Coordinates of C-alpha atoms in Angstrom, one line a residue:
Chain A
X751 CA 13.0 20.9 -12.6
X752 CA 9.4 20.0 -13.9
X753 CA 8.1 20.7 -17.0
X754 CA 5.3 23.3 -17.4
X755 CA 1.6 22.8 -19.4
X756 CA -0.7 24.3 -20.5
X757 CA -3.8 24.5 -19.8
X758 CA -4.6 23.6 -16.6
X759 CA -8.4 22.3 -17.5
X760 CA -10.3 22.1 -20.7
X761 CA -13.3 21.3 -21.0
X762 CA -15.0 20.5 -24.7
X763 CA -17.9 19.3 -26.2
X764 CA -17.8 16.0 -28.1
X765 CA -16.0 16.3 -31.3
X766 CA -14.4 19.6 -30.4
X767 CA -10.5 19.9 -30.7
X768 CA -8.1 21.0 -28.2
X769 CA -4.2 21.2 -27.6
X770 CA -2.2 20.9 -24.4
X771 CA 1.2 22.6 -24.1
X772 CA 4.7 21.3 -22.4
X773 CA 7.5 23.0 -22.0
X774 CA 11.0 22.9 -20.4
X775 CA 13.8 24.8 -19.3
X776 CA 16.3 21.6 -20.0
X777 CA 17.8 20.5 -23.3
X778 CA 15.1 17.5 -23.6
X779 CA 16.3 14.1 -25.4
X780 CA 12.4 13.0 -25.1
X781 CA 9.4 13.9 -24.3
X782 CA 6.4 11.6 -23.0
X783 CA 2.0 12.0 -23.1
X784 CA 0.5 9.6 -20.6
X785 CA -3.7 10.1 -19.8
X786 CA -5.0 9.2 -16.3
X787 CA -8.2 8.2 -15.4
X788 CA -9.5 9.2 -11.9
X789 CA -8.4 6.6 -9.2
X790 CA -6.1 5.1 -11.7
X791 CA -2.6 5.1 -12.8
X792 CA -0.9 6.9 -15.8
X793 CA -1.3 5.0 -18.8
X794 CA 1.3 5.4 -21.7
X795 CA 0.3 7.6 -24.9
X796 CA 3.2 7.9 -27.0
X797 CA 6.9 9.1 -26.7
X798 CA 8.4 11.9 -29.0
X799 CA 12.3 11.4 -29.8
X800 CA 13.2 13.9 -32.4
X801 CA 12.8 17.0 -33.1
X802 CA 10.0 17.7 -35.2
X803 CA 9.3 13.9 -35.1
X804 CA 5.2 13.5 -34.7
X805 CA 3.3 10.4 -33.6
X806 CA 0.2 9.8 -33.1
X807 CA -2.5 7.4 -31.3
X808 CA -5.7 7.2 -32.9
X809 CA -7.0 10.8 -33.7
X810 CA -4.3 11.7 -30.5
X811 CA -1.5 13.5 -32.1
X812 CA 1.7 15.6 -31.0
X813 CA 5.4 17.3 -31.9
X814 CA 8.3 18.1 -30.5
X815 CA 9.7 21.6 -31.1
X816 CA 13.2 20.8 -30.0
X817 CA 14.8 23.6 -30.5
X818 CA 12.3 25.6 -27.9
X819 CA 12.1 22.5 -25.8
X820 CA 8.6 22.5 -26.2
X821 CA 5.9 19.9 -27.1
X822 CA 2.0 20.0 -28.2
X823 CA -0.6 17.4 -27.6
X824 CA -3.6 17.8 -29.9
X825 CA -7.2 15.8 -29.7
X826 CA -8.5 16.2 -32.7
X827 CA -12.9 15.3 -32.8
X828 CA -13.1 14.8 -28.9
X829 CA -15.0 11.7 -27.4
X830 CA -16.5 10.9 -24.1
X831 CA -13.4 8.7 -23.2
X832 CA -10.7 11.5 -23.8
X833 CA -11.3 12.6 -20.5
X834 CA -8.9 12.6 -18.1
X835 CA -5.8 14.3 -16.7
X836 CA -2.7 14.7 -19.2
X837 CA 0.5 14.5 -18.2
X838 CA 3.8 15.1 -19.7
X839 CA 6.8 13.6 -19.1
X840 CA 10.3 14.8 -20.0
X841 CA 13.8 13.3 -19.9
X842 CA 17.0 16.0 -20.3
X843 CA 19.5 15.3 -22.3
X844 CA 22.2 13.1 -20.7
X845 CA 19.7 12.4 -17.9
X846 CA 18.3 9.8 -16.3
X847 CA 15.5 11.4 -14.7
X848 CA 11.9 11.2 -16.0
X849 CA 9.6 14.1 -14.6
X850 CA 6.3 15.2 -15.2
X851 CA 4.0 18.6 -15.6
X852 CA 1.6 19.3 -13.5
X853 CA -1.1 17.9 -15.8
X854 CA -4.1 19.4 -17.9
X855 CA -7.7 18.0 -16.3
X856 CA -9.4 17.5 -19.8
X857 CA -13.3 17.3 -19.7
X858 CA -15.2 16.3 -22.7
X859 CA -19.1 16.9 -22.5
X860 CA -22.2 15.0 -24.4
Chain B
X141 CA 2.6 -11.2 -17.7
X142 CA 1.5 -9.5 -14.4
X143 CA 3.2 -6.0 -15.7
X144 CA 3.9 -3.7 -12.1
X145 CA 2.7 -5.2 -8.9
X146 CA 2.5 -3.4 -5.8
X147 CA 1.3 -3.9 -2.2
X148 CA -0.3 -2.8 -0.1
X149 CA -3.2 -1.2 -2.2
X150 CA -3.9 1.1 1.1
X151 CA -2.1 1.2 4.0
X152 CA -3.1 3.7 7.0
X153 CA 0.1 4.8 9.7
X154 CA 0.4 6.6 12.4
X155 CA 2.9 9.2 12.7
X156 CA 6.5 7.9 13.6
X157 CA 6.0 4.3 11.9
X158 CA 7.7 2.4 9.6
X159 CA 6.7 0.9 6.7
X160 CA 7.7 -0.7 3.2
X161 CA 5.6 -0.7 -0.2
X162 CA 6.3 -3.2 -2.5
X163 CA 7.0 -3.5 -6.0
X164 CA 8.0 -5.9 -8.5
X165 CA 8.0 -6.5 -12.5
X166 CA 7.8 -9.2 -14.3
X167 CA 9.1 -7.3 -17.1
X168 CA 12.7 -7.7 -16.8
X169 CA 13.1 -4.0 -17.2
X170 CA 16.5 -2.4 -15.8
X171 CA 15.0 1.1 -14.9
X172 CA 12.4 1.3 -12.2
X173 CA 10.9 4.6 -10.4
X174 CA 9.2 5.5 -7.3
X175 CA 6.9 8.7 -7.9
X176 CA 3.8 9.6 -5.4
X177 CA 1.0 12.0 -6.3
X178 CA -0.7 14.5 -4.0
X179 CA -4.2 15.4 -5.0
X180 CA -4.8 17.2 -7.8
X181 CA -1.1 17.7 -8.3
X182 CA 1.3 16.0 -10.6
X183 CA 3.6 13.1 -10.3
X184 CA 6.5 13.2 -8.4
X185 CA 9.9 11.6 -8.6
X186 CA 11.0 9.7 -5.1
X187 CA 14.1 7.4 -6.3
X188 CA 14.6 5.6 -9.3
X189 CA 17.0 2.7 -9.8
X190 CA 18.5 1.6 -13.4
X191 CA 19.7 -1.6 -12.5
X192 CA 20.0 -4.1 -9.5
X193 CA 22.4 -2.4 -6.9
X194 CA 22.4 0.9 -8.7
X195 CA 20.0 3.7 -7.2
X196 CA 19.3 7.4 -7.4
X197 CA 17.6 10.2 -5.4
X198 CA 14.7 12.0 -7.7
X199 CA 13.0 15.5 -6.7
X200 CA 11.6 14.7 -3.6
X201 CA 13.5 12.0 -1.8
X202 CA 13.7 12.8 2.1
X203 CA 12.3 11.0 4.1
X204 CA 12.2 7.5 1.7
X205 CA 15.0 5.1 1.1
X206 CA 15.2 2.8 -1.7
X207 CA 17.4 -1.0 -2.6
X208 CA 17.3 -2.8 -5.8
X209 CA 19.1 -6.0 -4.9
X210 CA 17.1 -7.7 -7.9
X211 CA 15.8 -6.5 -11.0
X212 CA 12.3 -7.4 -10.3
X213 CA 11.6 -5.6 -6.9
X214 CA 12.3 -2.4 -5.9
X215 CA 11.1 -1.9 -2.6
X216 CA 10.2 2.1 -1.1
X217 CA 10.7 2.7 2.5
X218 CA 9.3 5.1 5.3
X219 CA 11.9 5.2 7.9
X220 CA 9.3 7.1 10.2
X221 CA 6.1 8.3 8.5
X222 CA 5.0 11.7 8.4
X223 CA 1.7 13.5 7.8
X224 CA 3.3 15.3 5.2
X225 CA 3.7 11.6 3.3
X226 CA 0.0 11.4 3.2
X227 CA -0.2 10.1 -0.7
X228 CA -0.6 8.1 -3.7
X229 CA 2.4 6.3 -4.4
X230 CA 3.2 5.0 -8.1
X231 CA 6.0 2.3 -9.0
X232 CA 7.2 2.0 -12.5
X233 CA 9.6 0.3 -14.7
X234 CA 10.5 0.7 -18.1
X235 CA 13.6 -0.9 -20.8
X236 CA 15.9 1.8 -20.6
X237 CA 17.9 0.2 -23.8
X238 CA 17.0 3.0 -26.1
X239 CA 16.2 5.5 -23.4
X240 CA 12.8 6.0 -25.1
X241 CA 11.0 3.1 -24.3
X242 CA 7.4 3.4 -22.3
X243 CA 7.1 3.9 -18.5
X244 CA 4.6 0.8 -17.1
X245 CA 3.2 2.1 -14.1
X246 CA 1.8 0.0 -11.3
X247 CA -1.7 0.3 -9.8
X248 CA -0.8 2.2 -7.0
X249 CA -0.4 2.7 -3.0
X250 CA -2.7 5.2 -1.2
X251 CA -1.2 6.0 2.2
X252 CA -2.8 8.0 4.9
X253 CA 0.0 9.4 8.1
X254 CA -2.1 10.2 10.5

């Protein structure tokens, strides 16, 4: 089953902040951020592992919550080249399976 | 490195005809996915393989078949194409080692079933 996020579009000024939602109905052993430009693949953002664990990617941030299988992406001081569709990715525990959201269309604006 | 290859870039069929896309890594990865993407919508996992001779059905896998008879190529077929197929296809490989490691995805097949 896919996970679910949140929004489905944003749209922001430049240097506004926004947060896009994931969540599953699976025990998750990871979850996965990847940005996609139109008319190009998915490029890799960062994994989570842990619960709680946080990693970021230049002012691109996000947790895990695993206890309510949930995970958070935040853009913190948005620029021009955020934009782009997010996707998350999740793999369930003892799986082998890695499936995505539906995606969050992010527009940032001069 | 060349990373994920695939071919054909675009590829038109008419309903009822066969077909194979083509990927390979140069990676030496042991997992590898098929996923395609309607417009609009999200990605979608086809088959996915995590090692030579060992594959695996995803969410959506009627209609395709999958081999891995190497580690580098992981070939998707279309037995007899439907409108319905109508996509962009992704490949992608990763090191499964850890189970955490990042997806690499290839540049991608657009496919029209007319």
């Amino acid at each position: 089953q896919q996970p679910v996020q949140s929004p489905q579009a944003v749209i922001l000024r430049e240097g506004e902040d926004a947060v896009i939602n994931c969540s599953s109905s699976k025990a998750l052993y990871s979850v996965h951020w990847y940005r996609q430009k139109h008319g190009e693949a998915p490029v890799f953002l960062m994994i989570l592992l842990k619960g709680g664990e946080q990693k970021g990617h230049e002012k691109i941030s996000a947790s895990f919550n695993e206890k309510k299988q949930q995970s958070s992406l935040y853009l913190t001081a948005s620029q021009l080249s955020y934009s782009g569709t997010y996707f998350c990715g999740t793999l369930a525990r003892g799986g082998n399976m890695l499936t995505f959201g539906g995606g969050t269309r992010l527009m940032v604006k001069p | 490195n060349a990373g994920v290859t695939q071919t054909p870039k675009f590829q038109v069929l008419k309903t009822g005809q066969s077909m194979t896309l083509q990927c390979a890594q140069d990676m030496n990865h042991e997992y590898m996915s098929w996923y395609r993407q309607d417009p609009g919508m999200g990605l979608r996992l086809i088959h996915y393989s995590v090692g030579a001779g060992i594959t695996d059905q995803g969410e959506v896998p009627n209609g395709y078949n999958v081999s891995r008879s190497t580690t580098e190529d992981f070939p998707l077929r279309l037995l007899s194409a439907a409108p319905s197929q109508t996509s962009v296809y992704f490949c992608a490989s990763s090191d499964r080692t850890g189970r955490g490691e990042t997806q690499y995805f290839g540049p991608g097949t657009r496919l029209l079933v007319l």
